Tab-separated table of C-alpha atoms in Angstrom:
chain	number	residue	atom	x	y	z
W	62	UNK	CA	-2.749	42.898	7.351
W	63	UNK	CA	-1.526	44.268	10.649
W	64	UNK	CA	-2.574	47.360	12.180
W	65	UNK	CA	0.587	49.592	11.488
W	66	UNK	CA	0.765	48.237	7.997
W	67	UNK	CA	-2.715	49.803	7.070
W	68	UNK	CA	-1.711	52.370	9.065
W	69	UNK	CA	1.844	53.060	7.082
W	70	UNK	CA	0.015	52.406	4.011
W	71	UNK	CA	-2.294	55.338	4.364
W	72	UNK	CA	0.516	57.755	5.540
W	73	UNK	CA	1.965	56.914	2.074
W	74	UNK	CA	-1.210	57.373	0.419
W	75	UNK	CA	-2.107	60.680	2.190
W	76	UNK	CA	1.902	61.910	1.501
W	77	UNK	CA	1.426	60.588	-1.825
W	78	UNK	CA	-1.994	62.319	-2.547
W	79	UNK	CA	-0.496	65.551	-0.719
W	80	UNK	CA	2.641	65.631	-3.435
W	81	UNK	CA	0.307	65.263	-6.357
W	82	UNK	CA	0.550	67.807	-9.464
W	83	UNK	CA	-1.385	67.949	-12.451
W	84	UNK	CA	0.419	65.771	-15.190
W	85	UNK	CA	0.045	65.950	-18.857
W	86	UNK	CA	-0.071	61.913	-20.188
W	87	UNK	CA	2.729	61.204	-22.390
W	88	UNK	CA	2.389	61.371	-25.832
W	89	UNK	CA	1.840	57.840	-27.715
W	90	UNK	CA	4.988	55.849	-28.355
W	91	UNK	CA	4.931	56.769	-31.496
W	92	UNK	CA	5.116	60.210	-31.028
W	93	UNK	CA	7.728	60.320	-28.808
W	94	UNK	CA	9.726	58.130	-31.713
W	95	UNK	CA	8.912	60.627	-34.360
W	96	UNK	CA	10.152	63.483	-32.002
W	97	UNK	CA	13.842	61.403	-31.487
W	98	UNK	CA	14.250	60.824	-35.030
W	99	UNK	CA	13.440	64.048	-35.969
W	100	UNK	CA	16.927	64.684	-34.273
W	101	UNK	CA	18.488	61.979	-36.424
W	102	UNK	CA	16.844	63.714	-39.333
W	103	UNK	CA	18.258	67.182	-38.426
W	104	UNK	CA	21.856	65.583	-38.142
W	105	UNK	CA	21.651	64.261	-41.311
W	106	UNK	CA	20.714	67.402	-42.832
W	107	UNK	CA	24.001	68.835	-41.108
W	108	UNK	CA	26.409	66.152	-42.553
W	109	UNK	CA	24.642	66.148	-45.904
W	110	UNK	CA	26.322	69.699	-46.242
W	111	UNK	CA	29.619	68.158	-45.900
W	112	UNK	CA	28.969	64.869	-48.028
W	113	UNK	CA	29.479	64.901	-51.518
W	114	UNK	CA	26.345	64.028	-52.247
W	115	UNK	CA	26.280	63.166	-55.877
W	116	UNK	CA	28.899	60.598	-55.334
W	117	UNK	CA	26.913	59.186	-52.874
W	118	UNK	CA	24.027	58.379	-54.797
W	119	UNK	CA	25.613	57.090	-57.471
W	120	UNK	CA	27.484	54.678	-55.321
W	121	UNK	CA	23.750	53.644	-53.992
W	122	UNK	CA	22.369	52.864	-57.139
W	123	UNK	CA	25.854	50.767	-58.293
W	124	UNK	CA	25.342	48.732	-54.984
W	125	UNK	CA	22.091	47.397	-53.704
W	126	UNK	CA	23.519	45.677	-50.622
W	127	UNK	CA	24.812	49.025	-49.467
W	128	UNK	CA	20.901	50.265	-50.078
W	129	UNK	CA	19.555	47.605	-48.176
W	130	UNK	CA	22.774	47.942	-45.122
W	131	UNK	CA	21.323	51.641	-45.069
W	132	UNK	CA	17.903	50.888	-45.048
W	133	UNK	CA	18.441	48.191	-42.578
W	134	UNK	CA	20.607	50.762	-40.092
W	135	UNK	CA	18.062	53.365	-40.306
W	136	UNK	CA	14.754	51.110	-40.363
W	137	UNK	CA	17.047	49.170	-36.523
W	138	UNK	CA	17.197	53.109	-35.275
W	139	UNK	CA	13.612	54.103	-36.126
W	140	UNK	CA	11.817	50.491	-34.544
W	141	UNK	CA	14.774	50.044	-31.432
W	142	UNK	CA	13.810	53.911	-30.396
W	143	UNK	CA	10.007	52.738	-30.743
W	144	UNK	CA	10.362	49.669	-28.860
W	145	UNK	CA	12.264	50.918	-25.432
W	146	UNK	CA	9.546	53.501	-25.555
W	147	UNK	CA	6.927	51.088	-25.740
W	148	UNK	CA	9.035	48.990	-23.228
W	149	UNK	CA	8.873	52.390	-20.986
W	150	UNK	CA	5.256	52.522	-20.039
W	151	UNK	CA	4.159	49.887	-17.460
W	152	UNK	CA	1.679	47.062	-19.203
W	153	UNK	CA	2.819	46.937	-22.672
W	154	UNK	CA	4.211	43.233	-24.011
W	155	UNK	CA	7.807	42.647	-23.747
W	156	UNK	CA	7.412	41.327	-27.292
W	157	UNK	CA	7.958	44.871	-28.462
W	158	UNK	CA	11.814	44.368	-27.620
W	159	UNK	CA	11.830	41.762	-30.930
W	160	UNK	CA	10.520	45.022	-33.146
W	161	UNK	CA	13.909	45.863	-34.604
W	162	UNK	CA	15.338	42.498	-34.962
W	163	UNK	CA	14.557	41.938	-38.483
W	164	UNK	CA	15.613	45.485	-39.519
W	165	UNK	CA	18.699	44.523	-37.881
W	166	UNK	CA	19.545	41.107	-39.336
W	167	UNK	CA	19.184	42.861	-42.787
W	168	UNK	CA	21.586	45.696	-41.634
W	169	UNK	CA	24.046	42.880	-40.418
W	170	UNK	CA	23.301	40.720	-43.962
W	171	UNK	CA	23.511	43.324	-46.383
W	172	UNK	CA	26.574	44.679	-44.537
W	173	UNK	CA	28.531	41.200	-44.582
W	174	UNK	CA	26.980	40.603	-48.142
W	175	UNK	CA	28.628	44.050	-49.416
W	176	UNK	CA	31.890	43.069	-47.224
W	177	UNK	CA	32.014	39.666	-49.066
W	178	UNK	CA	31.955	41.631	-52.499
W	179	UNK	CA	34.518	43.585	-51.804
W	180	UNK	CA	36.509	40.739	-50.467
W	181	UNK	CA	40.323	41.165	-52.434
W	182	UNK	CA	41.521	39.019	-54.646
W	183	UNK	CA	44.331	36.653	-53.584
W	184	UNK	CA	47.751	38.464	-53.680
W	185	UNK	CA	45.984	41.988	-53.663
W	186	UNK	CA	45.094	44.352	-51.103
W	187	UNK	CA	41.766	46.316	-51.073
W	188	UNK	CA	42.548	50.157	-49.818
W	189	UNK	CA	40.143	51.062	-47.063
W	190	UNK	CA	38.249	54.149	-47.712
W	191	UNK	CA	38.170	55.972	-44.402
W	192	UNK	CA	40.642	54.622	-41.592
W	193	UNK	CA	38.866	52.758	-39.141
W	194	UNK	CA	39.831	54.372	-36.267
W	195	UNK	CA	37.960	57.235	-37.154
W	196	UNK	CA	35.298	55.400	-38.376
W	197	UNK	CA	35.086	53.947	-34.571
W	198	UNK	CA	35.494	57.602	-33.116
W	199	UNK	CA	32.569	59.222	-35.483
W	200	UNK	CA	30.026	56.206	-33.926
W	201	UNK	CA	30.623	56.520	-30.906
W	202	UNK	CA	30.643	60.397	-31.240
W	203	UNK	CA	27.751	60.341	-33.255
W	204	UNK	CA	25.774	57.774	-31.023
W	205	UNK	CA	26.519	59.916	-27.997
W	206	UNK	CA	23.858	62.553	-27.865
W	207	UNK	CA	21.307	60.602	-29.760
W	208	UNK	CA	21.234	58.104	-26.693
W	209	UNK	CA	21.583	60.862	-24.047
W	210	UNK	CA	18.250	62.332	-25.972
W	211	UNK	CA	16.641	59.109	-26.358
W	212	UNK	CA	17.337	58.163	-22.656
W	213	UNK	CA	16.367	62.028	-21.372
W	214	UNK	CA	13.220	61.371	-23.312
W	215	UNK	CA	12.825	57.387	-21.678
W	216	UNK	CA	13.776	59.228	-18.057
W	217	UNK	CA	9.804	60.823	-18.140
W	218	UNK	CA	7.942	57.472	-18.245
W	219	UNK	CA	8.926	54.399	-15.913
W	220	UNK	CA	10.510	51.428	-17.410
W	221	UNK	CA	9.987	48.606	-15.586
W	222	UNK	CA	12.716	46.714	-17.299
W	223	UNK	CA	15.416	49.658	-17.411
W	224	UNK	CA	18.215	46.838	-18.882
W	225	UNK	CA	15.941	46.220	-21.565
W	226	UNK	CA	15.055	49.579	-22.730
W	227	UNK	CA	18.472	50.951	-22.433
W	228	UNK	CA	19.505	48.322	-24.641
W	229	UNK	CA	17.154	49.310	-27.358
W	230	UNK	CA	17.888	52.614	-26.623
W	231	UNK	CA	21.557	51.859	-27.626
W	232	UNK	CA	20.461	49.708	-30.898
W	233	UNK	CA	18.806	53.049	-31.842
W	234	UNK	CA	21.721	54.996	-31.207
W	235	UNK	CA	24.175	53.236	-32.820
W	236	UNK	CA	22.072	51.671	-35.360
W	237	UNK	CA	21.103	55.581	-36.822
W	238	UNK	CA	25.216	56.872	-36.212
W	239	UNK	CA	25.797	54.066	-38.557
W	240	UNK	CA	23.242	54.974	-41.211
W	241	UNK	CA	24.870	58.795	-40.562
W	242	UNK	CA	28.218	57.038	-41.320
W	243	UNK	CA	27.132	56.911	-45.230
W	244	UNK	CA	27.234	60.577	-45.806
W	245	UNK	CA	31.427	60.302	-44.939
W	246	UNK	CA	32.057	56.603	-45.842
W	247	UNK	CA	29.712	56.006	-49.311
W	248	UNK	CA	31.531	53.074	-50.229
W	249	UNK	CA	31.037	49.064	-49.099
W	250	UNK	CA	32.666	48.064	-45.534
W	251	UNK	CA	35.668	46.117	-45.980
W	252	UNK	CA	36.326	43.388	-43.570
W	253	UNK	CA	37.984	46.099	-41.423
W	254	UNK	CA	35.333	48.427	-41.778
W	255	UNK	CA	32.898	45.568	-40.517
W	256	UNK	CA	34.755	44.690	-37.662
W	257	UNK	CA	35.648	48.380	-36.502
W	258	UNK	CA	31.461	48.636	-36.783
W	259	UNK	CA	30.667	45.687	-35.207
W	260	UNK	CA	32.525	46.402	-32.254
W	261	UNK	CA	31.497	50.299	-31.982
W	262	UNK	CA	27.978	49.170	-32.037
W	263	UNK	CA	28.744	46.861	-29.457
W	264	UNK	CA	30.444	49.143	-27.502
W	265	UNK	CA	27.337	51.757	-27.382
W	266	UNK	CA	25.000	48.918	-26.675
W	267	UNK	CA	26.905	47.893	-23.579
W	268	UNK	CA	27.436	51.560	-22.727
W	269	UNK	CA	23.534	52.109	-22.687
W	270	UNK	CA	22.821	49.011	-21.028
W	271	UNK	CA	25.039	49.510	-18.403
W	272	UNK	CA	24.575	53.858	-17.999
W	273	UNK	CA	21.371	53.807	-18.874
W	274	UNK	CA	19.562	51.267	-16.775
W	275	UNK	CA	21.608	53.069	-13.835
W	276	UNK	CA	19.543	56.873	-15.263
W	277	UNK	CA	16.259	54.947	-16.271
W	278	UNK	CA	16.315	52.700	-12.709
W	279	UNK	CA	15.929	55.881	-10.702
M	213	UNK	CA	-21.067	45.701	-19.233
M	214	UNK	CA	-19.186	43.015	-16.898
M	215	UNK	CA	-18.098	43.462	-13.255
M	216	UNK	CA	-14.651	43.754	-14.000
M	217	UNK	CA	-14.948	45.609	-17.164
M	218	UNK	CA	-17.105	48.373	-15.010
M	219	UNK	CA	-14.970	48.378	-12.558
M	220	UNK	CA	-11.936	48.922	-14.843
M	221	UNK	CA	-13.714	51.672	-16.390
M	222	UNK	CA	-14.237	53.277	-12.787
M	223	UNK	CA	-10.302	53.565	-12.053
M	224	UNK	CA	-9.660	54.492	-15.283
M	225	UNK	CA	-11.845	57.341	-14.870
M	226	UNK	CA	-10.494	57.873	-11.287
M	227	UNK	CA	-6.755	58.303	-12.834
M	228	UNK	CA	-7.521	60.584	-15.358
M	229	UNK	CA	-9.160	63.488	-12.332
M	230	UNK	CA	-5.868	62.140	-10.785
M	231	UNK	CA	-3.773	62.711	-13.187
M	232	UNK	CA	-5.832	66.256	-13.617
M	233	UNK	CA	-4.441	66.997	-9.707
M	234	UNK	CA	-7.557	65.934	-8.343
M	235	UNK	CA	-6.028	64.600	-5.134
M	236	UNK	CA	-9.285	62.738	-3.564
M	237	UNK	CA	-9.298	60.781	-6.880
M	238	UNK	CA	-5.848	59.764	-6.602
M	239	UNK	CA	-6.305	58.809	-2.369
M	240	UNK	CA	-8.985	56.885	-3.856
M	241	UNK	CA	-7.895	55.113	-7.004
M	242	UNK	CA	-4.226	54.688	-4.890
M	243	UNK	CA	-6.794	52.944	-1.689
M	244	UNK	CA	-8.169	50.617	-4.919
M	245	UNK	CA	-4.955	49.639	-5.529
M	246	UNK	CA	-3.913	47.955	-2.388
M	247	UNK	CA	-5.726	44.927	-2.345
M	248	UNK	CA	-5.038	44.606	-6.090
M	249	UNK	CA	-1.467	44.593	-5.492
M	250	UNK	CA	-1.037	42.602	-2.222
M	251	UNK	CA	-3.056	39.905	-4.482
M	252	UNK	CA	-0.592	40.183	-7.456
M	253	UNK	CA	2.434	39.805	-5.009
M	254	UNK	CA	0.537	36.543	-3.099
M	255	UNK	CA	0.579	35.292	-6.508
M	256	UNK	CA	3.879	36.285	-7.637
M	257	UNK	CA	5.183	34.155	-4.219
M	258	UNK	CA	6.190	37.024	-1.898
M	259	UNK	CA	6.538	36.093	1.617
M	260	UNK	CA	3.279	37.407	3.050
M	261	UNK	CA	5.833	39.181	5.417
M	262	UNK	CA	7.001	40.883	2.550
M	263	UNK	CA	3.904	41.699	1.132
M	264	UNK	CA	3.042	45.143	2.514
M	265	UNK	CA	6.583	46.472	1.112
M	266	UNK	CA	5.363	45.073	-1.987
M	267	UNK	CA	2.755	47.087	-1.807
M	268	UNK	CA	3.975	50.142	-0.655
M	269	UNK	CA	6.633	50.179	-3.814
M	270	UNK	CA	3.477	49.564	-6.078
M	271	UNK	CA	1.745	53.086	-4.397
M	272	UNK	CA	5.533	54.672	-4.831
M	273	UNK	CA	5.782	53.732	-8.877
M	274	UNK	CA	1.869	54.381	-9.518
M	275	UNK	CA	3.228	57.795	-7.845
M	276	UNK	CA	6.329	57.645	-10.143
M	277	UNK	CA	4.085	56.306	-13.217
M	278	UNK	CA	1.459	58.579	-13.456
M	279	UNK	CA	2.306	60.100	-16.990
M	280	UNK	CA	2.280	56.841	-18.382
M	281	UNK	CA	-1.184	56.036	-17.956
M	282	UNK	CA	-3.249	56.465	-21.271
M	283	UNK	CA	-7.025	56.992	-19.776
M	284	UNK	CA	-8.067	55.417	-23.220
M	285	UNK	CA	-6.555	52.302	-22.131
M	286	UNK	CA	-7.704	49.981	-19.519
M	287	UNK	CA	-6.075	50.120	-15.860
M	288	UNK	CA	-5.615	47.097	-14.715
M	289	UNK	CA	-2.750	45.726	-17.165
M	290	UNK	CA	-1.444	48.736	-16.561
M	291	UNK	CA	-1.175	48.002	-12.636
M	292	UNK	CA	-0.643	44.249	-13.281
M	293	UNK	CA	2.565	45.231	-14.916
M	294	UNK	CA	3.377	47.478	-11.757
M	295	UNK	CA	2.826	44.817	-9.433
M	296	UNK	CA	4.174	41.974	-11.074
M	297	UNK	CA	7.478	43.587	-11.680
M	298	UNK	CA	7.526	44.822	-7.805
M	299	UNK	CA	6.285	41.408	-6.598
M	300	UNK	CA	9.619	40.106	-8.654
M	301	UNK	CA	11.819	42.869	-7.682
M	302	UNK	CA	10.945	41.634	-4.071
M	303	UNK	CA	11.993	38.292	-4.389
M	304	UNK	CA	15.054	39.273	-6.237
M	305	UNK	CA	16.295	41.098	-3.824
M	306	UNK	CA	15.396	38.922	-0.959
M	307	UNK	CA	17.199	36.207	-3.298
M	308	UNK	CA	20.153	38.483	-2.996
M	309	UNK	CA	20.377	39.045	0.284
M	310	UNK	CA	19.943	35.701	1.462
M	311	UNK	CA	22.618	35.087	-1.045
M	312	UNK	CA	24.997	37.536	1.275
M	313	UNK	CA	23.488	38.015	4.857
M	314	UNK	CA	24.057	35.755	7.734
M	315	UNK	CA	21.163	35.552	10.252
M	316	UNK	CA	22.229	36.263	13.857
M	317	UNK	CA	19.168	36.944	16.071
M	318	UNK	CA	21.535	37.543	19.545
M	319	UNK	CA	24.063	39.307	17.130
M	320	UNK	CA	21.387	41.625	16.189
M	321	UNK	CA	19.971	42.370	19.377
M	322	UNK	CA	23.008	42.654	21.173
M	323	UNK	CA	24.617	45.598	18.549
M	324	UNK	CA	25.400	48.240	20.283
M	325	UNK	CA	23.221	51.395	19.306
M	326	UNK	CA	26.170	53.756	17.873
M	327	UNK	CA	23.784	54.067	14.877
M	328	UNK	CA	21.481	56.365	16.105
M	329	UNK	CA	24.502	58.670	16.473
M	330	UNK	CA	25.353	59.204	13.377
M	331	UNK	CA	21.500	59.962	12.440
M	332	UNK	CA	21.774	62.542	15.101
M	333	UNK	CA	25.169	63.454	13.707
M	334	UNK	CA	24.069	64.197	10.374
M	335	UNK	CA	20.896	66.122	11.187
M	336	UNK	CA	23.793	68.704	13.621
M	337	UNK	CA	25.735	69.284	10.298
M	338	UNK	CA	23.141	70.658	8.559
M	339	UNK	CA	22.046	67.776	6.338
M	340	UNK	CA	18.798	67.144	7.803
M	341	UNK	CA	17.171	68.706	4.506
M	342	UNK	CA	19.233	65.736	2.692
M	343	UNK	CA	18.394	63.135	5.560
M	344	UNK	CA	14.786	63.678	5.575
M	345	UNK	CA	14.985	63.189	1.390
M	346	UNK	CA	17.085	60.228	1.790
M	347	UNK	CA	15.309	58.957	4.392
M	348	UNK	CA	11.917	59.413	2.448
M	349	UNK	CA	13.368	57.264	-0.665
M	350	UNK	CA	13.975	54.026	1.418
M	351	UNK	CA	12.119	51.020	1.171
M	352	UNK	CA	8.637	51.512	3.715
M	353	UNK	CA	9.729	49.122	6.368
M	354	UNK	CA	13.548	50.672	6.534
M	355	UNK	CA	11.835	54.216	6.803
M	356	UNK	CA	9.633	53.103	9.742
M	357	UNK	CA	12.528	51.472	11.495
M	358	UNK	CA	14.551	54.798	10.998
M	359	UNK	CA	11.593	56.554	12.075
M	360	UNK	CA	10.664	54.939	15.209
M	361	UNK	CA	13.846	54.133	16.412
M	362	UNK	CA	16.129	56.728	14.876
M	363	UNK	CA	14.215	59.975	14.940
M	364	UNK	CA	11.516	59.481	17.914
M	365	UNK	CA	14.765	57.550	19.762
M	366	UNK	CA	11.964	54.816	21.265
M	367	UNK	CA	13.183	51.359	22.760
M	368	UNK	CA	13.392	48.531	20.339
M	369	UNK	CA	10.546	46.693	22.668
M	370	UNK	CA	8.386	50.066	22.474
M	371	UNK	CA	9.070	50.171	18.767
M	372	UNK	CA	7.991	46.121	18.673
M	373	UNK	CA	4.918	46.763	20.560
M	374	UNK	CA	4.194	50.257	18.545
M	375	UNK	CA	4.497	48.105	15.095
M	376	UNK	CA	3.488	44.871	15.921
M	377	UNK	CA	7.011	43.808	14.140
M	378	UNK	CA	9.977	41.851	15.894
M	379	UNK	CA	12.879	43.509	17.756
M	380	UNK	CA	15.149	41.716	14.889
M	381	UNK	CA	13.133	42.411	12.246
M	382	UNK	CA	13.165	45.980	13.570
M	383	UNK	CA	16.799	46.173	13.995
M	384	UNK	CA	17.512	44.400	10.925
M	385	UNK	CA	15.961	46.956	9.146
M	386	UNK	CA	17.368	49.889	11.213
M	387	UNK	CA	20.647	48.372	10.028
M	388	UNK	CA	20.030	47.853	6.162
M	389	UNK	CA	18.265	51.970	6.473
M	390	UNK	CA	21.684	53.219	8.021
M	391	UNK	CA	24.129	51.355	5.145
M	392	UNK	CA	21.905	52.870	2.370
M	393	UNK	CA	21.818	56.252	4.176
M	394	UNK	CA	25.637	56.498	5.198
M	395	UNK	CA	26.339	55.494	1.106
M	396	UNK	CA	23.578	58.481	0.300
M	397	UNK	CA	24.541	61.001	2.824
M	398	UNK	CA	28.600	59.987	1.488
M	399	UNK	CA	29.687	58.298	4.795
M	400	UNK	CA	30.904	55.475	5.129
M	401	UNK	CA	28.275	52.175	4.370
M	402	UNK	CA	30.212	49.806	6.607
M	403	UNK	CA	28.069	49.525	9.788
């Protein structure tokens, strides 16, 4: 090491040591997972007042792919916003990115599975429940704030791989919108339905990725 | 209680006053850190000219990183991580540039030094607040090019002797400092 380079390395450490406040540690993973959902939780409660509740459950019991499409949504939202946080702080396995991907392939099965039930009959035509289009507009919506949380709350540690846990961060986002969905769309996707959801998660995956690695990169 | 495992336990200890704001903890647990990192970016293949800004971006996210160090964990895969990641951000972006840059020694040398004007410029209008930020967040070699050559207004073969660097290498960086600075400070990056 030359002179000035031990030299400029103590500046730093001196202007480094000089800047230094008193920080609190983060709270575990975990926690900070618990706190995000709790968001997801309270927007449920919200649309449950509008839902017709009733209805809804007995559509859930008539249907156990939708039950398991749910399950699958919410159970994608709950482990995606666990793994970018555990992707956030420095020295934890990368393998934590692969949390939510069974959750997700049963969100994606059951999904198609209910989609295949539903399929019409030859000659017929099966009358979507809720038009698409909104359908699109109440994910992305819906997935809005819940990533701008989830990335405010990723902005106080220091992801090392910002792409990665921005993508998760979307997967949460969109995967707990789409469980929200339920409470105004009880009924099976149709192939429209599918494809409308597909691409809205898509969309707020890309989003994140591309947004939030910008945000979390700083 | 092994070597390593006692001397884990050390820094560990060391971050937690630091993280507490005890500031001759952190000089020293940041001073630990050094060879650490230079070692993890020798490993990781950094140029060992490029392995004291390796190092210097390691102190910067430690900085950055504090929060996320749980003092019930061990340190060093905590830094490993850190260092690793720098060590490949490094040759990324030397990847990149090689990618993009052509190398001109006599081109370099021969630039003509309208550059220091508009660091001159911009402190007049006002922004030197904004300069002096801007200028802090650039990559350690960059800032000591701007530094020496921008703000103390030395020679290039002063600044070369001062930092034991090349006049190219110096210019070179005085350039790359200037494009990031003119895109920060909203001139324009074209130099």
């Amino acid at each position: 090491m030359r002179m000035s380079d031990s030299t400029a390395q103590e500046g730093l450490i001196g202007r480094l040591a000089e800047n230094l406040r008193p920080v609190t540690p983060l709270p575990a993973p975990w926690k900070r997972t618990v706190f995000w959902f709790a968001a997801v939780v309270v927007l449920a409660a919200l649309l449950a007042t509008q839902a017709d509740l009733p209805a809804l459950l007995v559509r859930l019991r008539a249907a156990p792919d939708m039950w398991l499409s749910q399950a699958g949504a919410l159970l994608t939202a709950f482990l995606a916003a666990w793994a970018a946080f555990q992707t956030s702080v420095p020295g934890r396995s990368t393998w934590w990115a692969a949390l939510p991907l069974p959750a997700f392939l049963l969100w994606v099965g059951a999904s198609t599975a209910g989609c295949l039930r539903l399929s019409p009959l030859p000659g017929t035509e099966h009358e979507p429940a809720m038009h698409p289009v909104v359908c699109l507009e109440f994910l992305v919506i819906v997935s809005a704030p819940l990533a701008g949380l989830l990335t405010w709350r990723l902005m106080r540690a220091c992801p090392l791989r910002p792409g990665l846990t921005a993508l998760l961060a979307g997967l949460a986002s969109s995967g707990a919108a789409a469980s929200l969905l339920a409470f105004l769309h009880p009924f099976d996707a149709t192939a429209d339905d599918l494809l409308v959801h597909f691409v809205a998660v898509l969309g707020v995956v890309g989003l994140c990725r591309v947004f939030g690695k910008r945000v979390l990169d700083q | 209680m092994s070597q390593a495992a006692e001397a884990d336990r050390r820094l560990a200890d060391l971050m937690k006053r630091a993280q507490a704001g005890d500031r001759a903890a952190y000089q020293a647990v940041l001073r630990a850190c050094v060879p650490l990192a230079a070692a993890a970016a020798r490993r990781a293949g950094v140029p060992p000219s490029a392995v004291d800004d390796v190092v210097q971006d390691v102190l910067l996210t430690i900085h950055r990183a504090l929060p996320t160090y749980d003092p019930a964990r061990p340190f060093m895969p905590w830094l490993r991580a850190i260092a690793a990641r720098r060590a490949i951000d490094s040759l990324r972006s030397q990847g990149r540039r090689g990618a993009r840059e052509v190398h001109d020694e006599a081109a370099y040398l021969n630039h003509p030094e309208e550059d220091v004007d508009f660091i001159e410029q911009a402190a007049r209008q006002g922004d030197a607040a904004r300069l002096r930020e801007a200028i802090a967040t650039l990559p350690p070699r960059q800032r000591e090019a701007v530094e020496i050559l921008g703000l103390r207004e030395q020679t290039l073969e002063q600044a070369a002797e001062a930092t034991g660097h090349s006049k190219v290498a110096l210019k070179v960086n005085f350039f790359r400092a200037i494009r990031s600075l003119r895109s920060r400070l909203g001139g324009n990056a074209d130099v």
